[in-house]
Amino acid sequence: MKVIYSEKQRLHRVKYEFLSGEPTACFEKPERADMVLNAIDQHGGFSVIAPNSYGTEPMQWVHTADYVEFLQSAWSEWEARFGSEHDASPYCFISPRHLRHRIPKDIEGKLGYYSFDMTAAITKTSWEAIQSATDCALTAADLIMQGEQSVFALCRPPGHHAAPDLMGGYCYINNAAIAAESLRRQGKEKVAILDVDYHHGNGTQSIFYERDDVLFVSIHGDPDYDYPHYIGFADEVGEGAGEGFNLNLPLPQGKTDWTLYGPALQTALEKIQQFGADALVISLGMDTYEHDPISYFKLNRDNYAEIGRQLGQLQLPTLFVFEGGYAVDDLGHNTVAVLDGYMNSPA
């Protein structure tokens, strides 16, 4: 399996985040990708290649032009106003949301305007990492269109929380959504996205919620108790042309092991088959692990291998896009378990 990765992704390192009211070292850090690369190297059977460059136009397939421009200029505006000691981070947000009809001129206002929480700070070199992550997803999509059965886009920062004009949840540009859109534009008539991250892919849902050519399915922690809290409920099924093409499968916090997760996965796979997808994008979040520090499912490495096997049995061209997962010491081997399960899935 080809793995697409850029060393430029190491350039994004946020100094700290707030967790339960306390400043703490950010869980989303370059070492996450390092552990995956190490496990891939130890396992064998993978080929790591650098991405092509695509510029910003593909980002605007799923994000607004003003939002993409903001991401490019945010640090320079922040540094001019506040210096470089601290990361650029929002503290003032719009409420109610319908007041978002005027883009602020000041960087403090812009950060709040384009954010839905405080977990997506911007550093001096964040933009290069963000762009390289998107390049990885787009390169993977091109390889699928060239005939590869499966490709792994090792993207960080992750992307599935990023909405058309909002960052949050460690996410800035929605890599999985752009990959799916690339597949559509290159000829795949129906693309399914399966999000297996512990946290609901609110950004991806918002991008495709009114479309019937991209199915979005998510298995995640119950938003009544888990981030992102306000979206990801089972009654969110899509709107307009997209009605019936959004499936949320929320599962209980602290109780979900394979006995609950396995049936939810089966429901998700049946939905994908009914949809008639001719390509599959996996938002591969690994924070469903039993020892993840900020999540509350109880999956283990054997479960991840089984997830991979069941995905492989769909026999669809499959593009894996790396999302969350913060138990760094085990992250690499857990990720490889999914990919190896897929590659060795019985026909």
mmCIF file of N, CA and C in Angstrom, residues 137-268:
data_model
loop_
_atom_site.group_PDB
_atom_site.id
_atom_site.type_symbol
_atom_site.label_atom_id
_atom_site.label_comp_id
_atom_site.label_asym_id
_atom_site.label_seq_id
_atom_site.Cartn_x
_atom_site.Cartn_y
_atom_site.Cartn_z
ATOM 1 N N ALA A 137 -3.740 14.200 0.709
ATOM 2 C CA ALA A 137 -5.058 13.647 0.404
ATOM 3 C C ALA A 137 -5.341 13.678 -1.094
ATOM 4 N N LEU A 138 -4.969 14.768 -1.747
ATOM 5 C CA LEU A 138 -5.207 14.893 -3.187
ATOM 6 C C LEU A 138 -4.333 13.931 -3.997
ATOM 7 N N THR A 139 -3.098 13.751 -3.566
ATOM 8 C CA THR A 139 -2.226 12.786 -4.236
ATOM 9 C C THR A 139 -2.796 11.378 -4.110
ATOM 10 N N ALA A 140 -3.301 11.059 -2.925
ATOM 11 C CA ALA A 140 -3.914 9.745 -2.717
ATOM 12 C C ALA A 140 -5.123 9.553 -3.624
ATOM 13 N N ALA A 141 -5.941 10.594 -3.771
ATOM 14 C CA ALA A 141 -7.109 10.505 -4.653
ATOM 15 C C ALA A 141 -6.680 10.262 -6.098
ATOM 16 N N ASP A 142 -5.640 10.943 -6.535
ATOM 17 C CA ASP A 142 -5.142 10.733 -7.895
ATOM 18 C C ASP A 142 -4.678 9.291 -8.093
ATOM 19 N N LEU A 143 -4.015 8.734 -7.094
ATOM 20 C CA LEU A 143 -3.540 7.353 -7.206
ATOM 21 C C LEU A 143 -4.705 6.370 -7.284
ATOM 22 N N ILE A 144 -5.760 6.637 -6.527
ATOM 23 C CA ILE A 144 -6.962 5.795 -6.630
ATOM 24 C C ILE A 144 -7.508 5.849 -8.053
ATOM 25 N N MET A 145 -7.567 7.049 -8.616
ATOM 26 C CA MET A 145 -8.091 7.192 -9.975
ATOM 27 C C MET A 145 -7.173 6.541 -11.013
ATOM 28 N N GLN A 146 -5.901 6.386 -10.660
ATOM 29 C CA GLN A 146 -4.950 5.732 -11.568
ATOM 30 C C GLN A 146 -4.952 4.215 -11.427
ATOM 31 N N GLY A 147 -5.789 3.698 -10.516
ATOM 32 C CA GLY A 147 -5.946 2.256 -10.426
ATOM 33 C C GLY A 147 -5.511 1.605 -9.134
ATOM 34 N N GLU A 148 -4.944 2.363 -8.191
ATOM 35 C CA GLU A 148 -4.595 1.778 -6.900
ATOM 36 C C GLU A 148 -5.877 1.374 -6.167
ATOM 37 N N GLN A 149 -5.874 0.191 -5.552
ATOM 38 C CA GLN A 149 -7.052 -0.265 -4.820
ATOM 39 C C GLN A 149 -7.163 0.408 -3.458
ATOM 40 N N SER A 150 -6.021 0.748 -2.859
ATOM 41 C CA SER A 150 -6.035 1.410 -1.553
ATOM 42 C C SER A 150 -4.801 2.282 -1.414
ATOM 43 N N VAL A 151 -4.978 3.423 -0.741
ATOM 44 C CA VAL A 151 -3.891 4.369 -0.474
ATOM 45 C C VAL A 151 -4.141 4.972 0.902
ATOM 46 N N PHE A 152 -3.073 5.253 1.643
ATOM 47 C CA PHE A 152 -3.178 5.877 2.961
ATOM 48 C C PHE A 152 -2.558 7.267 2.906
ATOM 49 N N ALA A 153 -3.385 8.303 3.091
ATOM 50 C CA ALA A 153 -2.912 9.680 3.193
ATOM 51 C C ALA A 153 -2.649 9.984 4.665
ATOM 52 N N LEU A 154 -1.383 10.038 5.032
ATOM 53 C CA LEU A 154 -0.991 10.300 6.420
ATOM 54 C C LEU A 154 -0.976 11.810 6.625
ATOM 55 N N CYS A 155 -2.129 12.353 6.968
ATOM 56 C CA CYS A 155 -2.337 13.800 7.054
ATOM 57 C C CYS A 155 -2.325 14.276 8.499
ATOM 58 N N ARG A 156 -1.570 15.316 8.752
ATOM 59 C CA ARG A 156 -1.729 16.078 9.975
ATOM 60 C C ARG A 156 -1.286 17.512 9.701
ATOM 61 N N PRO A 157 -1.997 18.507 10.250
ATOM 62 C CA PRO A 157 -3.124 18.329 11.156
ATOM 63 C C PRO A 157 -4.291 17.610 10.496
ATOM 64 N N PRO A 158 -5.162 17.006 11.336
ATOM 65 C CA PRO A 158 -6.333 16.317 10.798
ATOM 66 C C PRO A 158 -7.323 17.307 10.199
ATOM 67 N N GLY A 159 -8.460 16.798 9.690
ATOM 68 C CA GLY A 159 -9.343 17.710 8.971
ATOM 69 C C GLY A 159 -10.828 17.562 9.169
ATOM 70 N N HIS A 160 -11.315 16.463 9.769
ATOM 71 C CA HIS A 160 -12.747 16.173 9.657
ATOM 72 C C HIS A 160 -13.656 17.111 10.446
ATOM 73 N N HIS A 161 -13.110 17.912 11.344
ATOM 74 C CA HIS A 161 -13.936 18.912 12.044
ATOM 75 C C HIS A 161 -14.037 20.230 11.273
ATOM 76 N N ALA A 162 -13.224 20.420 10.252
ATOM 77 C CA ALA A 162 -13.207 21.687 9.516
ATOM 78 C C ALA A 162 -14.423 21.794 8.605
ATOM 79 N N ALA A 163 -15.210 22.857 8.806
ATOM 80 C CA ALA A 163 -16.415 23.127 8.025
ATOM 81 C C ALA A 163 -16.064 24.075 6.877
ATOM 82 N N PRO A 164 -17.031 24.429 6.028
ATOM 83 C CA PRO A 164 -16.700 25.295 4.889
ATOM 84 C C PRO A 164 -15.967 26.575 5.254
ATOM 85 N N ASP A 165 -16.289 27.172 6.404
ATOM 86 C CA ASP A 165 -15.584 28.396 6.793
ATOM 87 C C ASP A 165 -15.326 28.452 8.293
ATOM 88 N N LEU A 166 -15.035 27.286 8.876
ATOM 89 C CA LEU A 166 -14.766 27.217 10.312
ATOM 90 C C LEU A 166 -13.667 26.200 10.606
ATOM 91 N N MET A 167 -12.762 26.583 11.513
ATOM 92 C CA MET A 167 -11.759 25.653 12.016
ATOM 93 C C MET A 167 -12.104 25.303 13.459
ATOM 94 N N GLY A 168 -11.571 24.182 13.923
ATOM 95 C CA GLY A 168 -11.816 23.735 15.288
ATOM 96 C C GLY A 168 -11.442 22.271 15.423
ATOM 97 N N GLY A 169 -11.326 21.799 16.663
ATOM 98 C CA GLY A 169 -11.018 20.397 16.888
ATOM 99 C C GLY A 169 -9.721 19.953 16.251
ATOM 100 N N TYR A 170 -8.695 20.809 16.315
ATOM 101 C CA TYR A 170 -7.381 20.556 15.717
ATOM 102 C C TYR A 170 -7.403 20.617 14.192
ATOM 103 N N CYS A 171 -8.526 20.987 13.578
ATOM 104 C CA CYS A 171 -8.697 20.868 12.127
ATOM 105 C C CYS A 171 -8.841 22.236 11.459
ATOM 106 N N TYR A 172 -8.288 22.354 10.253
ATOM 107 C CA TYR A 172 -8.282 23.612 9.513
ATOM 108 C C TYR A 172 -8.856 23.442 8.105
ATOM 109 N N ILE A 173 -8.341 22.479 7.367
ATOM 110 C CA ILE A 173 -8.830 22.141 6.030
ATOM 111 C C ILE A 173 -9.279 20.681 6.056
ATOM 112 N N ASN A 174 -10.447 20.406 5.455
ATOM 113 C CA ASN A 174 -11.031 19.069 5.543
ATOM 114 C C ASN A 174 -10.447 18.161 4.457
ATOM 115 N N ASN A 175 -9.406 17.436 4.829
ATOM 116 C CA ASN A 175 -8.684 16.600 3.872
ATOM 117 C C ASN A 175 -9.554 15.496 3.282
ATOM 118 N N ALA A 176 -10.353 14.837 4.114
ATOM 119 C CA ALA A 176 -11.203 13.747 3.630
ATOM 120 C C ALA A 176 -12.251 14.264 2.659
ATOM 121 N N ALA A 177 -12.841 15.417 2.973
ATOM 122 C CA ALA A 177 -13.858 15.990 2.087
ATOM 123 C C ALA A 177 -13.252 16.367 0.741
ATOM 124 N N ILE A 178 -12.059 16.941 0.756
ATOM 125 C CA ILE A 178 -11.403 17.318 -0.499
ATOM 126 C C ILE A 178 -11.050 16.073 -1.304
ATOM 127 N N ALA A 179 -10.602 15.023 -0.632
ATOM 128 C CA ALA A 179 -10.305 13.775 -1.336
ATOM 129 C C ALA A 179 -11.556 13.215 -1.995
ATOM 130 N N ALA A 180 -12.673 13.215 -1.262
ATOM 131 C CA ALA A 180 -13.932 12.715 -1.822
ATOM 132 C C ALA A 180 -14.371 13.555 -3.016
ATOM 133 N N GLU A 181 -14.239 14.866 -2.883
ATOM 134 C CA GLU A 181 -14.627 15.752 -3.981
ATOM 135 C C GLU A 181 -13.716 15.547 -5.192
ATOM 136 N N SER A 182 -12.446 15.301 -4.955
ATOM 137 C CA SER A 182 -11.530 15.024 -6.055
ATOM 138 C C SER A 182 -11.945 13.759 -6.802
ATOM 139 N N LEU A 183 -12.299 12.722 -6.069
ATOM 140 C CA LEU A 183 -12.760 11.484 -6.701
ATOM 141 C C LEU A 183 -14.013 11.725 -7.531
ATOM 142 N N ARG A 184 -14.925 12.519 -6.996
ATOM 143 C CA ARG A 184 -16.151 12.840 -7.735
ATOM 144 C C ARG A 184 -15.816 13.576 -9.033
ATOM 145 N N ARG A 185 -14.979 14.576 -8.942
ATOM 146 C CA ARG A 185 -14.667 15.400 -10.115
ATOM 147 C C ARG A 185 -13.888 14.624 -11.178
ATOM 148 N N GLN A 186 -13.225 13.567 -10.743
ATOM 149 C CA GLN A 186 -12.461 12.760 -11.699
ATOM 150 C C GLN A 186 -13.244 11.562 -12.230
ATOM 151 N N GLY A 187 -14.521 11.448 -11.854
ATOM 152 C CA GLY A 187 -15.341 10.433 -12.495
ATOM 153 C C GLY A 187 -16.029 9.420 -11.622
ATOM 154 N N LYS A 188 -15.729 9.363 -10.329
ATOM 155 C CA LYS A 188 -16.451 8.457 -9.446
ATOM 156 C C LYS A 188 -17.847 9.037 -9.194
ATOM 157 N N GLU A 189 -18.880 8.305 -9.566
ATOM 158 C CA GLU A 189 -20.237 8.845 -9.492
ATOM 159 C C GLU A 189 -20.765 8.919 -8.069
ATOM 160 N N LYS A 190 -20.430 7.922 -7.257
ATOM 161 C CA LYS A 190 -20.902 7.897 -5.878
ATOM 162 C C LYS A 190 -19.728 7.589 -4.957
ATOM 163 N N VAL A 191 -19.470 8.495 -4.039
ATOM 164 C CA VAL A 191 -18.378 8.327 -3.087
ATOM 165 C C VAL A 191 -18.963 8.265 -1.680
ATOM 166 N N ALA A 192 -18.551 7.284 -0.913
ATOM 167 C CA ALA A 192 -18.958 7.175 0.488
ATOM 168 C C ALA A 192 -17.791 7.567 1.382
ATOM 169 N N ILE A 193 -18.101 8.307 2.441
ATOM 170 C CA ILE A 193 -17.122 8.635 3.476
ATOM 171 C C ILE A 193 -17.564 7.952 4.760
ATOM 172 N N LEU A 194 -16.705 7.130 5.329
ATOM 173 C CA LEU A 194 -16.960 6.507 6.625
ATOM 174 C C LEU A 194 -15.979 7.093 7.627
ATOM 175 N N ASP A 195 -16.505 7.748 8.642
ATOM 176 C CA ASP A 195 -15.697 8.391 9.675
ATOM 177 C C ASP A 195 -15.720 7.508 10.916
ATOM 178 N N VAL A 196 -14.554 6.957 11.282
ATOM 179 C CA VAL A 196 -14.477 6.076 12.446
ATOM 180 C C VAL A 196 -13.717 6.726 13.598
ATOM 181 N N ASP A 197 -13.485 8.013 13.517
ATOM 182 C CA ASP A 197 -12.901 8.760 14.634
ATOM 183 C C ASP A 197 -13.872 8.748 15.814
ATOM 184 N N TYR A 198 -13.330 8.823 17.035
ATOM 185 C CA TYR A 198 -14.204 8.856 18.214
ATOM 186 C C TYR A 198 -15.134 10.058 18.198
ATOM 187 N N HIS A 199 -14.670 11.162 17.663
ATOM 188 C CA HIS A 199 -15.456 12.396 17.639
ATOM 189 C C HIS A 199 -16.137 12.564 16.285
ATOM 190 N N HIS A 200 -17.373 12.982 16.312
ATOM 191 C CA HIS A 200 -18.152 13.129 15.085
ATOM 192 C C HIS A 200 -17.478 14.083 14.105
ATOM 193 N N GLY A 201 -17.507 13.723 12.825
ATOM 194 C CA GLY A 201 -16.934 14.573 11.785
ATOM 195 C C GLY A 201 -17.895 15.667 11.376
ATOM 196 N N ASN A 202 -18.090 16.616 12.261
ATOM 197 C CA ASN A 202 -19.080 17.680 12.039
ATOM 198 C C ASN A 202 -18.785 18.499 10.788
ATOM 199 N N GLY A 203 -17.500 18.722 10.511
ATOM 200 C CA GLY A 203 -17.154 19.494 9.325
ATOM 201 C C GLY A 203 -17.535 18.773 8.049
ATOM 202 N N THR A 204 -17.214 17.487 7.979
ATOM 203 C CA THR A 204 -17.543 16.706 6.788
ATOM 204 C C THR A 204 -19.050 16.643 6.588
ATOM 205 N N GLN A 205 -19.782 16.434 7.671
ATOM 206 C CA GLN A 205 -21.243 16.405 7.559
ATOM 207 C C GLN A 205 -21.773 17.710 6.989
ATOM 208 N N SER A 206 -21.269 18.828 7.483
ATOM 209 C CA SER A 206 -21.784 20.125 7.035
ATOM 210 C C SER A 206 -21.480 20.377 5.560
ATOM 211 N N ILE A 207 -20.379 19.843 5.069
ATOM 212 C CA ILE A 207 -19.990 20.055 3.672
ATOM 213 C C ILE A 207 -20.915 19.310 2.717
ATOM 214 N N PHE A 208 -21.318 18.096 3.077
ATOM 215 C CA PHE A 208 -22.077 17.250 2.149
ATOM 216 C C PHE A 208 -23.538 17.058 2.546
ATOM 217 N N TYR A 209 -24.034 17.817 3.498
ATOM 218 C CA TYR A 209 -25.344 17.550 4.100
ATOM 219 C C TYR A 209 -26.499 17.680 3.112
ATOM 220 N N GLU A 210 -26.329 18.452 2.060
ATOM 221 C CA GLU A 210 -27.408 18.644 1.088
ATOM 222 C C GLU A 210 -27.087 18.005 -0.262
ATOM 223 N N ARG A 211 -26.207 17.011 -0.255
ATOM 224 C CA ARG A 211 -25.807 16.351 -1.502
ATOM 225 C C ARG A 211 -26.150 14.865 -1.471
ATOM 226 N N ASP A 212 -26.476 14.324 -2.636
ATOM 227 C CA ASP A 212 -26.820 12.910 -2.732
ATOM 228 C C ASP A 212 -25.762 12.082 -3.455
ATOM 229 N N ASP A 213 -24.651 12.721 -3.847
ATOM 230 C CA ASP A 213 -23.596 11.993 -4.546
ATOM 231 C C ASP A 213 -22.456 11.587 -3.625
ATOM 232 N N VAL A 214 -22.458 12.106 -2.401
ATOM 233 C CA VAL A 214 -21.471 11.732 -1.391
ATOM 234 C C VAL A 214 -22.224 11.331 -0.125
ATOM 235 N N LEU A 215 -22.105 10.076 0.244
ATOM 236 C CA LEU A 215 -22.716 9.563 1.470
ATOM 237 C C LEU A 215 -21.752 9.774 2.629
ATOM 238 N N PHE A 216 -22.266 10.303 3.739
ATOM 239 C CA PHE A 216 -21.445 10.451 4.942
ATOM 240 C C PHE A 216 -22.014 9.581 6.053
ATOM 241 N N VAL A 217 -21.169 8.708 6.596
ATOM 242 C CA VAL A 217 -21.537 7.826 7.702
ATOM 243 C C VAL A 217 -20.503 8.004 8.802
ATOM 244 N N SER A 218 -20.970 8.162 10.043
ATOM 245 C CA SER A 218 -20.055 8.384 11.158
ATOM 246 C C SER A 218 -20.441 7.520 12.350
ATOM 247 N N ILE A 219 -19.450 6.826 12.916
ATOM 248 C CA ILE A 219 -19.607 6.078 14.171
ATOM 249 C C ILE A 219 -18.791 6.821 15.220
ATOM 250 N N HIS A 220 -19.431 7.281 16.294
ATOM 251 C CA HIS A 220 -18.736 8.202 17.197
ATOM 252 C C HIS A 220 -19.383 8.221 18.580
ATOM 253 N N GLY A 221 -18.737 8.915 19.500
ATOM 254 C CA GLY A 221 -19.275 9.088 20.836
ATOM 255 C C GLY A 221 -20.522 9.952 20.832
ATOM 256 N N ASP A 222 -21.462 9.632 21.688
ATOM 257 C CA ASP A 222 -22.739 10.340 21.793
ATOM 258 C C ASP A 222 -22.496 11.828 22.051
ATOM 259 N N PRO A 223 -22.929 12.709 21.124
ATOM 260 C CA PRO A 223 -22.676 14.144 21.299
ATOM 261 C C PRO A 223 -23.422 14.769 22.471
ATOM 262 N N ASP A 224 -24.364 14.056 23.070
ATOM 263 C CA ASP A 224 -24.958 14.561 24.309
ATOM 264 C C ASP A 224 -23.902 14.687 25.402
ATOM 265 N N TYR A 225 -22.832 13.898 25.288
ATOM 266 C CA TYR A 225 -21.796 13.875 26.317
ATOM 267 C C TYR A 225 -20.392 14.111 25.770
ATOM 268 N N ASP A 226 -20.242 14.093 24.457
ATOM 269 C CA ASP A 226 -18.911 14.155 23.865
ATOM 270 C C ASP A 226 -18.804 15.252 22.818
ATOM 271 N N TYR A 227 -17.595 15.745 22.647
ATOM 272 C CA TYR A 227 -17.244 16.701 21.597
ATOM 273 C C TYR A 227 -17.612 16.111 20.245
ATOM 274 N N PRO A 228 -18.155 16.908 19.317
ATOM 275 C CA PRO A 228 -18.341 18.365 19.331
ATOM 276 C C PRO A 228 -19.668 18.853 19.908
ATOM 277 N N HIS A 229 -20.418 17.993 20.569
ATOM 278 C CA HIS A 229 -21.569 18.326 21.408
ATOM 279 C C HIS A 229 -22.840 18.740 20.672
ATOM 280 N N TYR A 230 -22.760 19.587 19.678
ATOM 281 C CA TYR A 230 -23.969 20.190 19.109
ATOM 282 C C TYR A 230 -24.410 19.548 17.799
ATOM 283 N N ILE A 231 -23.714 18.539 17.359
ATOM 284 C CA ILE A 231 -23.986 17.923 16.063
ATOM 285 C C ILE A 231 -23.501 16.478 16.121
ATOM 286 N N GLY A 232 -24.144 15.619 15.322
ATOM 287 C CA GLY A 232 -23.760 14.214 15.309
ATOM 288 C C GLY A 232 -24.834 13.289 15.828
ATOM 289 N N PHE A 233 -26.064 13.793 15.928
ATOM 290 C CA PHE A 233 -27.170 12.998 16.456
ATOM 291 C C PHE A 233 -27.787 12.123 15.365
ATOM 292 N N ALA A 234 -28.455 11.065 15.794
ATOM 293 C CA ALA A 234 -28.990 10.082 14.856
ATOM 294 C C ALA A 234 -30.084 10.648 13.965
ATOM 295 N N ASP A 235 -30.768 11.703 14.414
ATOM 296 C CA ASP A 235 -31.867 12.249 13.611
ATOM 297 C C ASP A 235 -31.386 13.231 12.541
ATOM 298 N N GLU A 236 -30.096 13.425 12.411
ATOM 299 C CA GLU A 236 -29.531 14.268 11.354
ATOM 300 C C GLU A 236 -29.287 13.385 10.129
ATOM 301 N N VAL A 237 -30.187 13.459 9.162
ATOM 302 C CA VAL A 237 -30.171 12.508 8.040
ATOM 303 C C VAL A 237 -29.892 13.174 6.697
ATOM 304 N N GLY A 238 -29.599 14.468 6.697
ATOM 305 C CA GLY A 238 -29.413 15.210 5.458
ATOM 306 C C GLY A 238 -30.623 16.069 5.156
ATOM 307 N N GLU A 239 -30.428 17.037 4.263
ATOM 308 C CA GLU A 239 -31.518 17.945 3.896
ATOM 309 C C GLU A 239 -31.574 18.093 2.382
ATOM 310 N N GLY A 240 -32.759 18.425 1.877
ATOM 311 C CA GLY A 240 -32.928 18.637 0.444
ATOM 312 C C GLY A 240 -32.538 17.395 -0.328
ATOM 313 N N ALA A 241 -31.718 17.584 -1.353
ATOM 314 C CA ALA A 241 -31.255 16.441 -2.140
ATOM 315 C C ALA A 241 -30.464 15.452 -1.297
ATOM 316 N N GLY A 242 -29.900 15.929 -0.183
ATOM 317 C CA GLY A 242 -29.082 15.072 0.662
ATOM 318 C C GLY A 242 -29.840 14.280 1.702
ATOM 319 N N GLU A 243 -31.157 14.411 1.745
ATOM 320 C CA GLU A 243 -31.924 13.670 2.746
ATOM 321 C C GLU A 243 -31.771 12.168 2.519
ATOM 322 N N GLY A 244 -31.383 11.476 3.569
ATOM 323 C CA GLY A 244 -31.151 10.045 3.480
ATOM 324 C C GLY A 244 -29.718 9.669 3.166
ATOM 325 N N PHE A 245 -28.857 10.663 2.996
ATOM 326 C CA PHE A 245 -27.466 10.395 2.633
ATOM 327 C C PHE A 245 -26.498 10.824 3.736
ATOM 328 N N ASN A 246 -27.006 10.933 4.951
ATOM 329 C CA ASN A 246 -26.185 11.213 6.127
ATOM 330 C C ASN A 246 -26.636 10.262 7.227
ATOM 331 N N LEU A 247 -25.726 9.448 7.728
ATOM 332 C CA LEU A 247 -26.061 8.473 8.765
ATOM 333 C C LEU A 247 -25.115 8.636 9.940
ATOM 334 N N ASN A 248 -25.658 9.026 11.088
ATOM 335 C CA ASN A 248 -24.891 9.127 12.319
ATOM 336 C C ASN A 248 -25.228 7.957 13.229
ATOM 337 N N LEU A 249 -24.196 7.323 13.764
ATOM 338 C CA LEU A 249 -24.346 6.176 14.653
ATOM 339 C C LEU A 249 -23.639 6.478 15.971
ATOM 340 N N PRO A 250 -24.250 7.323 16.823
ATOM 341 C CA PRO A 250 -23.628 7.654 18.109
ATOM 342 C C PRO A 250 -23.707 6.487 19.084
ATOM 343 N N LEU A 251 -22.628 6.276 19.835
ATOM 344 C CA LEU A 251 -22.539 5.177 20.789
ATOM 345 C C LEU A 251 -22.186 5.721 22.169
ATOM 346 N N PRO A 252 -22.565 5.004 23.239
ATOM 347 C CA PRO A 252 -22.427 5.545 24.593
ATOM 348 C C PRO A 252 -20.985 5.673 25.066
ATOM 349 N N GLN A 253 -20.745 6.750 25.786
ATOM 350 C CA GLN A 253 -19.434 7.029 26.362
ATOM 351 C C GLN A 253 -19.106 6.015 27.443
ATOM 352 N N GLY A 254 -17.885 5.504 27.428
ATOM 353 C CA GLY A 254 -17.400 4.658 28.506
ATOM 354 C C GLY A 254 -17.887 3.225 28.485
ATOM 355 N N LYS A 255 -18.823 2.884 27.608
ATOM 356 C CA LYS A 255 -19.394 1.533 27.572
ATOM 357 C C LYS A 255 -19.119 0.805 26.262
ATOM 358 N N THR A 256 -18.652 1.520 25.275
ATOM 359 C CA THR A 256 -18.571 0.960 23.934
ATOM 360 C C THR A 256 -17.286 0.172 23.725
ATOM 361 N N ASP A 257 -17.438 -1.163 23.712
ATOM 362 C CA ASP A 257 -16.375 -2.047 23.257
ATOM 363 C C ASP A 257 -16.852 -2.699 21.964
ATOM 364 N N TRP A 258 -16.235 -3.799 21.560
ATOM 365 C CA TRP A 258 -16.594 -4.391 20.270
ATOM 366 C C TRP A 258 -18.031 -4.904 20.239
ATOM 367 N N THR A 259 -18.587 -5.278 21.387
ATOM 368 C CA THR A 259 -19.958 -5.798 21.391
ATOM 369 C C THR A 259 -20.958 -4.749 20.928
ATOM 370 N N LEU A 260 -20.666 -3.474 21.118
ATOM 371 C CA LEU A 260 -21.514 -2.396 20.613
ATOM 372 C C LEU A 260 -20.989 -1.840 19.296
ATOM 373 N N TYR A 261 -19.669 -1.757 19.189
ATOM 374 C CA TYR A 261 -19.091 -1.139 17.996
ATOM 375 C C TYR A 261 -19.270 -2.019 16.764
ATOM 376 N N GLY A 262 -19.102 -3.317 16.926
ATOM 377 C CA GLY A 262 -19.205 -4.229 15.796
ATOM 378 C C GLY A 262 -20.533 -4.128 15.060
ATOM 379 N N PRO A 263 -21.677 -4.174 15.767
ATOM 380 C CA PRO A 263 -22.966 -4.017 15.084
ATOM 381 C C PRO A 263 -23.128 -2.654 14.411
ATOM 382 N N ALA A 264 -22.601 -1.593 15.039
ATOM 383 C CA ALA A 264 -22.676 -0.270 14.410
ATOM 384 C C ALA A 264 -21.875 -0.252 13.113
ATOM 385 N N LEU A 265 -20.709 -0.875 13.125
ATOM 386 C CA LEU A 265 -19.906 -0.954 11.905
ATOM 387 C C LEU A 265 -20.652 -1.719 10.821
ATOM 388 N N GLN A 266 -21.324 -2.800 11.200
ATOM 389 C CA GLN A 266 -22.084 -3.567 10.220
ATOM 390 C C GLN A 266 -23.190 -2.724 9.602
ATOM 391 N N THR A 267 -23.882 -1.937 10.429
ATOM 392 C CA THR A 267 -24.920 -1.031 9.921
ATOM 393 C C THR A 267 -24.324 -0.033 8.936
ATOM 394 N N ALA A 268 -23.156 0.506 9.284
ATOM 395 C CA ALA A 268 -22.490 1.474 8.404
ATOM 396 C C ALA A 268 -22.133 0.844 7.061
#
